[in-house]
Amino acid sequence: MRLGTGFHADERERILDVLRKLDQRLQRYDADAVDMELTVKDRETTKQKVTLELWIAKPRTDELVATSTETGLRDALNEVREDMWRQLDEMINRRIDARRAPTRSAPPRGVHPHAPRVMHPHA
């Protein structure tokens, strides 16, 4: 995880403690496939905005973004953590549902899938 704009290296452990819950959801991916960046703009003002970006490179590149405008930094970190958890759940569930969905059977060989069906005269 990278600490971007607005954070200092000495805050890393405290921030990781708050965001550690996300590890449970990210364990299914190779560590090399996951990249995260946390930034804050207008820190400790009424315009503060904390952004957590997450990229998962395998099997394809997915990008998830969670933001918070909470004025307290700890509250903002909790909010982006919970929003990212929700987004990860949704992404994982969509993939599971897609794998479970029945696949369409292919039309018989030599038959165009949109060709009109011929009715037999005795049917």
GROMACS .gro file of N, CA and C in nm:
model
  369
    1MET      N    1   0.084  -0.117   0.000
    1MET     CA    2   0.000   0.000   0.000
    1MET      C    3   0.088   0.124   0.000
    2ARG      N    4   0.051   0.216  -0.086
    2ARG     CA    5   0.125   0.342  -0.094
    2ARG      C    6   0.048   0.451  -0.022
    3LEU      N    7   0.120   0.531   0.053
    3LEU     CA    8   0.061   0.651   0.113
    3LEU      C    9   0.093   0.765   0.018
    4GLY      N   10  -0.011   0.824  -0.036
    4GLY     CA   11   0.007   0.932  -0.132
    4GLY      C   12  -0.001   1.068  -0.065
    5THR      N   13  -0.044   1.164  -0.142
    5THR     CA   14  -0.053   1.302  -0.099
    5THR      C   15  -0.124   1.317   0.035
    6GLY      N   16  -0.063   1.394   0.124
    6GLY     CA   17  -0.126   1.428   0.250
    6GLY      C   18  -0.091   1.339   0.367
    7PHE      N   19  -0.019   1.229   0.342
    7PHE     CA   20   0.018   1.138   0.451
    7PHE      C   21   0.169   1.136   0.467
    8HIS      N   22   0.214   1.099   0.587
    8HIS     CA   23   0.356   1.091   0.618
    8HIS      C   24   0.391   0.947   0.652
    9ALA      N   25   0.514   0.909   0.626
    9ALA     CA   26   0.559   0.772   0.648
    9ALA      C   27   0.538   0.726   0.792
   10ASP      N   28   0.551   0.816   0.889
   10ASP     CA   29   0.536   0.776   1.029
   10ASP      C   30   0.391   0.743   1.067
   11GLU      N   31   0.297   0.768   0.977
   11GLU     CA   32   0.155   0.735   1.001
   11GLU      C   33   0.118   0.597   0.948
   12ARG      N   34   0.208   0.536   0.875
   12ARG     CA   35   0.180   0.411   0.805
   12ARG      C   36   0.121   0.302   0.894
   13GLU      N   37   0.183   0.272   1.006
   13GLU     CA   38   0.135   0.163   1.093
   13GLU      C   39  -0.006   0.191   1.145
   14ARG      N   40  -0.031   0.313   1.185
   14ARG     CA   41  -0.164   0.348   1.237
   14ARG      C   42  -0.270   0.332   1.127
   15ILE      N   43  -0.237   0.374   1.007
   15ILE     CA   44  -0.330   0.362   0.894
   15ILE      C   45  -0.353   0.216   0.859
   16LEU      N   46  -0.246   0.137   0.854
   16LEU     CA   47  -0.260  -0.005   0.823
   16LEU      C   48  -0.345  -0.077   0.926
   17ASP      N   49  -0.335  -0.037   1.053
   17ASP     CA   50  -0.420  -0.097   1.157
   17ASP      C   51  -0.568  -0.076   1.126
   18VAL      N   52  -0.603   0.043   1.080
   18VAL     CA   53  -0.743   0.073   1.048
   18VAL      C   54  -0.788  -0.005   0.925
   19LEU      N   55  -0.703  -0.017   0.826
   19LEU     CA   56  -0.741  -0.079   0.699
   19LEU      C   57  -0.718  -0.230   0.695
   20ARG      N   58  -0.661  -0.287   0.800
   20ARG     CA   59  -0.624  -0.429   0.802
   20ARG      C   60  -0.741  -0.523   0.769
   21LYS      N   61  -0.860  -0.485   0.801
   21LYS     CA   62  -0.978  -0.568   0.773
   21LYS      C   63  -0.986  -0.606   0.624
   22LEU      N   64  -0.939  -0.518   0.537
   22LEU     CA   65  -0.945  -0.545   0.394
   22LEU      C   66  -0.859  -0.664   0.354
   23ASP      N   67  -0.758  -0.696   0.434
   23ASP     CA   68  -0.673  -0.812   0.404
   23ASP      C   69  -0.755  -0.940   0.390
   24GLN      N   70  -0.859  -0.953   0.469
   24GLN     CA   71  -0.944  -1.073   0.462
   24GLN      C   72  -1.004  -1.091   0.323
   25ARG      N   73  -1.043  -0.982   0.261
   25ARG     CA   74  -1.104  -0.988   0.129
   25ARG      C   75  -1.000  -1.002   0.018
   26LEU      N   76  -0.880  -0.953   0.044
   26LEU     CA   77  -0.777  -0.952  -0.060
   26LEU      C   78  -0.688  -1.075  -0.061
   27GLN      N   79  -0.703  -1.164   0.037
   27GLN     CA   80  -0.619  -1.284   0.045
   27GLN      C   81  -0.635  -1.376  -0.074
   28ARG      N   82  -0.747  -1.369  -0.142
   28ARG     CA   83  -0.771  -1.456  -0.257
   28ARG      C   84  -0.685  -1.420  -0.378
   29TYR      N   85  -0.622  -1.302  -0.375
   29TYR     CA   86  -0.541  -1.255  -0.486
   29TYR      C   87  -0.393  -1.263  -0.450
   30ASP      N   88  -0.308  -1.282  -0.551
   30ASP     CA   89  -0.163  -1.276  -0.529
   30ASP      C   90  -0.128  -1.136  -0.481
   31ALA      N   91  -0.037  -1.128  -0.387
   31ALA     CA   92   0.004  -0.997  -0.334
   31ALA      C   93   0.058  -0.908  -0.446
   32ASP      N   94   0.125  -0.968  -0.544
   32ASP     CA   95   0.179  -0.890  -0.656
   32ASP      C   96   0.070  -0.834  -0.747
   33ALA      N   97  -0.050  -0.888  -0.739
   33ALA     CA   98  -0.159  -0.845  -0.826
   33ALA      C   99  -0.241  -0.731  -0.766
   34VAL      N  100  -0.216  -0.697  -0.641
   34VAL     CA  101  -0.295  -0.596  -0.571
   34VAL      C  102  -0.210  -0.473  -0.543
   35ASP      N  103  -0.265  -0.357  -0.574
   35ASP     CA  104  -0.198  -0.231  -0.545
   35ASP      C  105  -0.301  -0.136  -0.486
   36MET      N  106  -0.262  -0.064  -0.382
   36MET     CA  107  -0.352   0.030  -0.316
   36MET      C  108  -0.280   0.162  -0.293
   37GLU      N  109  -0.356   0.271  -0.302
   37GLU     CA  110  -0.301   0.402  -0.270
   37GLU      C  111  -0.404   0.481  -0.191
   38LEU      N  112  -0.358   0.545  -0.085
   38LEU     CA  113  -0.442   0.626   0.001
   38LEU      C  114  -0.393   0.770  -0.007
   39THR      N  115  -0.486   0.862  -0.034
   39THR     CA  116  -0.451   1.004  -0.040
   39THR      C  117  -0.551   1.084   0.042
   40VAL      N  118  -0.509   1.204   0.081
   40VAL     CA  119  -0.600   1.296   0.150
   40VAL      C  120  -0.573   1.437   0.096
   41LYS      N  121  -0.680   1.508   0.069
   41LYS     CA  122  -0.671   1.648   0.025
   41LYS      C  123  -0.734   1.734   0.132
   42ASP      N  124  -0.681   1.854   0.147
   42ASP     CA  125  -0.734   1.950   0.244
   42ASP      C  126  -0.747   1.888   0.382
   43ARG      N  127  -0.641   1.824   0.424
   43ARG     CA  128  -0.640   1.750   0.550
   43ARG      C  129  -0.680   1.837   0.670
   44GLU      N  130  -0.764   1.776   0.754
   44GLU     CA  131  -0.811   1.836   0.878
   44GLU      C  132  -0.878   1.971   0.858
   45THR      N  133  -0.950   1.983   0.747
   45THR     CA  134  -1.035   2.100   0.724
   45THR      C  135  -1.175   2.047   0.695
   46THR      N  136  -1.269   2.137   0.682
   46THR     CA  137  -1.407   2.095   0.650
   46THR      C  138  -1.418   2.042   0.507
   47LYS      N  139  -1.315   2.066   0.425
   47LYS     CA  140  -1.315   2.018   0.286
   47LYS      C  141  -1.232   1.891   0.268
   48GLN      N  142  -1.192   1.828   0.378
   48GLN     CA  143  -1.107   1.709   0.371
   48GLN      C  144  -1.172   1.600   0.286
   49LYS      N  145  -1.089   1.537   0.202
   49LYS     CA  146  -1.137   1.425   0.121
   49LYS      C  147  -1.031   1.316   0.121
   50VAL      N  148  -1.069   1.199   0.171
   50VAL     CA  149  -0.979   1.084   0.174
   50VAL      C  150  -1.021   0.989   0.062
   51THR      N  151  -0.924   0.943  -0.016
   51THR     CA  152  -0.951   0.852  -0.128
   51THR      C  153  -0.864   0.728  -0.115
   52LEU      N  154  -0.928   0.612  -0.125
   52LEU     CA  155  -0.857   0.484  -0.127
   52LEU      C  156  -0.882   0.421  -0.263
   53GLU      N  157  -0.774   0.400  -0.339
   53GLU     CA  158  -0.784   0.338  -0.471
   53GLU      C  159  -0.723   0.199  -0.463
   54LEU      N  160  -0.787   0.105  -0.529
   54LEU     CA  161  -0.742  -0.034  -0.528
   54LEU      C  162  -0.743  -0.087  -0.670
   55TRP      N  163  -0.631  -0.147  -0.710
   55TRP     CA  164  -0.620  -0.209  -0.841
   55TRP      C  165  -0.590  -0.356  -0.822
   56ILE      N  166  -0.664  -0.441  -0.892
   56ILE     CA  167  -0.639  -0.585  -0.891
   56ILE      C  168  -0.608  -0.623  -1.035
   57ALA      N  169  -0.487  -0.672  -1.059
   57ALA     CA  170  -0.439  -0.693  -1.196
   57ALA      C  171  -0.473  -0.828  -1.255
   58LYS      N  172  -0.518  -0.924  -1.176
   58LYS     CA  173  -0.545  -1.057  -1.231
   58LYS      C  174  -0.680  -1.104  -1.182
   59PRO      N  175  -0.761  -1.164  -1.261
   59PRO     CA  176  -0.740  -1.207  -1.399
   59PRO      C  177  -0.749  -1.092  -1.499
   60ARG      N  178  -0.808  -0.981  -1.461
   60ARG     CA  179  -0.805  -0.862  -1.546
   60ARG      C  180  -0.789  -0.744  -1.452
   61THR      N  181  -0.765  -0.628  -1.505
   61THR     CA  182  -0.744  -0.513  -1.418
   61THR      C  183  -0.878  -0.454  -1.376
   62ASP      N  184  -0.900  -0.454  -1.247
   62ASP     CA  185  -1.017  -0.391  -1.188
   62ASP      C  186  -0.969  -0.275  -1.105
   63GLU      N  187  -1.044  -0.165  -1.105
   63GLU     CA  188  -1.011  -0.052  -1.020
   63GLU      C  189  -1.133  -0.018  -0.937
   64LEU      N  190  -1.112  -0.009  -0.808
   64LEU     CA  191  -1.217   0.030  -0.715
   64LEU      C  192  -1.172   0.157  -0.645
   65VAL      N  193  -1.266   0.248  -0.620
   65VAL     CA  194  -1.233   0.375  -0.555
   65VAL      C  195  -1.336   0.402  -0.446
   66ALA      N  196  -1.286   0.429  -0.327
   66ALA     CA  197  -1.371   0.466  -0.214
   66ALA      C  198  -1.327   0.603  -0.164
   67THR      N  199  -1.424   0.690  -0.136
   67THR     CA  200  -1.391   0.824  -0.087
   67THR      C  201  -1.472   0.856   0.037
   68SER      N  202  -1.419   0.951   0.113
   68SER     CA  203  -1.489   0.999   0.232
   68SER      C  204  -1.463   1.147   0.249
   69THR      N  205  -1.565   1.218   0.293
   69THR     CA  206  -1.551   1.360   0.325
   69THR      C  207  -1.568   1.384   0.474
   70GLU      N  208  -1.558   1.277   0.553
   70GLU     CA  209  -1.562   1.292   0.699
   70GLU      C  210  -1.447   1.384   0.740
   71THR      N  211  -1.472   1.473   0.836
   71THR     CA  212  -1.369   1.569   0.876
   71THR      C  213  -1.265   1.508   0.970
   72GLY      N  214  -1.302   1.407   1.047
   72GLY     CA  215  -1.205   1.339   1.132
   72GLY      C  216  -1.132   1.234   1.052
   73LEU      N  217  -0.999   1.232   1.061
   73LEU     CA  218  -0.921   1.140   0.978
   73LEU      C  219  -0.954   0.994   1.008
   74ARG      N  220  -0.964   0.958   1.134
   74ARG     CA  221  -0.995   0.819   1.168
   74ARG      C  222  -1.134   0.780   1.115
   75ASP      N  223  -1.232   0.870   1.128
   75ASP     CA  224  -1.366   0.843   1.075
   75ASP      C  225  -1.361   0.826   0.923
   76ALA      N  226  -1.281   0.908   0.856
   76ALA     CA  227  -1.269   0.899   0.711
   76ALA      C  228  -1.204   0.767   0.670
   77LEU      N  229  -1.101   0.725   0.744
   77LEU     CA  230  -1.036   0.597   0.715
   77LEU      C  231  -1.132   0.481   0.735
   78ASN      N  232  -1.211   0.486   0.840
   78ASN     CA  233  -1.311   0.382   0.864
   78ASN      C  234  -1.414   0.379   0.751
   79GLU      N  235  -1.455   0.495   0.705
   79GLU     CA  236  -1.556   0.501   0.599
   79GLU      C  237  -1.503   0.445   0.467
   80VAL      N  238  -1.380   0.481   0.428
   80VAL     CA  239  -1.327   0.427   0.302
   80VAL      C  240  -1.303   0.277   0.315
   81ARG      N  241  -1.262   0.231   0.433
   81ARG     CA  242  -1.243   0.086   0.454
   81ARG      C  243  -1.375   0.012   0.434
   82GLU      N  244  -1.482   0.060   0.496
   82GLU     CA  245  -1.611  -0.008   0.485
   82GLU      C  246  -1.666  -0.001   0.343
   83ASP      N  247  -1.649   0.112   0.276
   83ASP     CA  248  -1.696   0.124   0.138
   83ASP      C  249  -1.616   0.031   0.046
   84MET      N  250  -1.485   0.023   0.067
   84MET     CA  251  -1.403  -0.066  -0.016
   84MET      C  252  -1.442  -0.212   0.009
   85TRP      N  253  -1.469  -0.248   0.133
   85TRP     CA  254  -1.514  -0.384   0.168
   85TRP      C  255  -1.641  -0.416   0.089
   86ARG      N  256  -1.736  -0.322   0.090
   86ARG     CA  257  -1.863  -0.342   0.019
   86ARG      C  258  -1.839  -0.360  -0.131
   87GLN      N  259  -1.754  -0.276  -0.189
   87GLN     CA  260  -1.725  -0.286  -0.332
   87GLN      C  261  -1.656  -0.419  -0.367
   88LEU      N  262  -1.564  -0.462  -0.283
   88LEU     CA  263  -1.498  -0.591  -0.305
   88LEU      C  264  -1.600  -0.704  -0.299
   89ASP      N  265  -1.689  -0.700  -0.200
   89ASP     CA  266  -1.795  -0.802  -0.190
   89ASP      C  267  -1.878  -0.807  -0.317
   90GLU      N  268  -1.919  -0.690  -0.366
   90GLU     CA  269  -2.001  -0.685  -0.487
   90GLU      C  270  -1.926  -0.741  -0.607
   91MET      N  271  -1.798  -0.704  -0.621
   91MET     CA  272  -1.719  -0.753  -0.734
   91MET      C  273  -1.702  -0.905  -0.726
   92ILE      N  274  -1.671  -0.956  -0.609
   92ILE     CA  275  -1.652  -1.100  -0.591
   92ILE      C  276  -1.783  -1.174  -0.618
   93ASN      N  277  -1.893  -1.124  -0.566
   93ASN     CA  278  -2.023  -1.190  -0.587
   93ASN      C  279  -2.064  -1.188  -0.733
   94ARG      N  280  -2.036  -1.079  -0.805
   94ARG     CA  281  -2.066  -1.075  -0.949
   94ARG      C  282  -1.988  -1.183  -1.023
   95ARG      N  283  -1.862  -1.201  -0.986
   95ARG     CA  284  -1.781  -1.303  -1.053
   95ARG      C  285  -1.831  -1.443  -1.020
   96ILE      N  286  -1.871  -1.465  -0.897
   96ILE     CA  287  -1.925  -1.595  -0.859
   96ILE      C  288  -2.054  -1.622  -0.935
   97ASP      N  289  -2.142  -1.522  -0.941
   97ASP     CA  290  -2.269  -1.538  -1.013
   97ASP      C  291  -2.244  -1.564  -1.161
   98ALA      N  292  -2.146  -1.498  -1.219
   98ALA     CA  293  -2.116  -1.517  -1.361
   98ALA      C  294  -2.069  -1.660  -1.388
   99ARG      N  295  -1.994  -1.716  -1.295
   99ARG     CA  296  -1.947  -1.855  -1.311
   99ARG      C  297  -2.061  -1.955  -1.296
  100ARG      N  298  -2.159  -1.920  -1.216
  100ARG     CA  299  -2.272  -2.011  -1.192
  100ARG      C  300  -2.379  -2.001  -1.300
  101ALA      N  301  -2.380  -1.893  -1.375
  101ALA     CA  302  -2.484  -1.872  -1.476
  101ALA      C  303  -2.474  -1.980  -1.583
  102PRO      N  304  -2.589  -2.033  -1.624
  102PRO     CA  305  -2.586  -2.134  -1.729
  102PRO      C  306  -2.538  -2.073  -1.860
  103THR      N  307  -2.464  -2.150  -1.934
  103THR     CA  308  -2.416  -2.102  -2.063
  103THR      C  309  -2.515  -2.145  -2.170
  104ARG      N  310  -2.527  -2.064  -2.271
  104ARG     CA  311  -2.616  -2.098  -2.383
  104ARG      C  312  -2.553  -2.208  -2.465
  105SER      N  313  -2.636  -2.299  -2.510
  105SER     CA  314  -2.582  -2.403  -2.597
  105SER      C  315  -2.569  -2.346  -2.738
  106ALA      N  316  -2.469  -2.390  -2.805
  106ALA     CA  317  -2.444  -2.343  -2.941
  106ALA      C  318  -2.544  -2.407  -3.035
  107PRO      N  319  -2.580  -2.337  -3.143
  107PRO     CA  320  -2.672  -2.397  -3.241
  107PRO      C  321  -2.603  -2.513  -3.310
  108PRO      N  322  -2.681  -2.604  -3.369
  108PRO     CA  323  -2.620  -2.717  -3.440
  108PRO      C  324  -2.523  -2.666  -3.546
  109ARG      N  325  -2.424  -2.745  -3.572
  109ARG     CA  326  -2.323  -2.707  -3.669
  109ARG      C  327  -2.385  -2.678  -3.805
  110GLY      N  328  -2.343  -2.567  -3.865
  110GLY     CA  329  -2.393  -2.531  -3.997
  110GLY      C  330  -2.522  -2.451  -3.992
  111VAL      N  331  -2.580  -2.429  -3.877
  111VAL     CA  332  -2.704  -2.353  -3.865
  111VAL      C  333  -2.671  -2.217  -3.808
  112HIS      N  334  -2.713  -2.114  -3.877
  112HIS     CA  335  -2.692  -1.978  -3.828
  112HIS      C  336  -2.781  -1.957  -3.707
  113PRO      N  337  -2.729  -1.896  -3.599
  113PRO     CA  338  -2.808  -1.884  -3.476
  113PRO      C  339  -2.935  -1.801  -3.493
  114HIS      N  340  -2.943  -1.715  -3.595
  114HIS     CA  341  -3.062  -1.632  -3.612
  114HIS      C  342  -3.146  -1.674  -3.733
  115ALA      N  343  -3.115  -1.790  -3.790
  115ALA     CA  344  -3.191  -1.838  -3.906
  115ALA      C  345  -3.331  -1.877  -3.862
  116PRO      N  346  -3.432  -1.853  -3.949
  116PRO     CA  347  -3.569  -1.892  -3.912
  116PRO      C  348  -3.578  -2.044  -3.901
  117ARG      N  349  -3.659  -2.088  -3.810
  117ARG     CA  350  -3.676  -2.232  -3.792
  117ARG      C  351  -3.781  -2.281  -3.892
  118VAL      N  352  -3.753  -2.392  -3.953
  118VAL     CA  353  -3.844  -2.449  -4.053
  118VAL      C  354  -3.934  -2.549  -3.982
  119MET      N  355  -4.062  -2.529  -3.999
  119MET     CA  356  -4.159  -2.621  -3.938
  119MET      C  357  -4.183  -2.736  -4.035
  120HIS      N  358  -4.193  -2.856  -3.982
  120HIS     CA  359  -4.225  -2.972  -4.065
  120HIS      C  360  -4.374  -2.968  -4.097
  121PRO      N  361  -4.413  -3.004  -4.222
  121PRO     CA  362  -4.555  -2.996  -4.261
  121PRO      C  363  -4.644  -3.088  -4.178
  122HIS      N  364  -4.592  -3.194  -4.121
  122HIS     CA  365  -4.676  -3.287  -4.046
  122HIS      C  366  -4.669  -3.262  -3.896
  123ALA      N  367  -4.606  -3.156  -3.857
  123ALA     CA  368  -4.591  -3.129  -3.713
  123ALA      C  369  -4.710  -3.057  -3.657
   0.00000   0.00000   0.00000
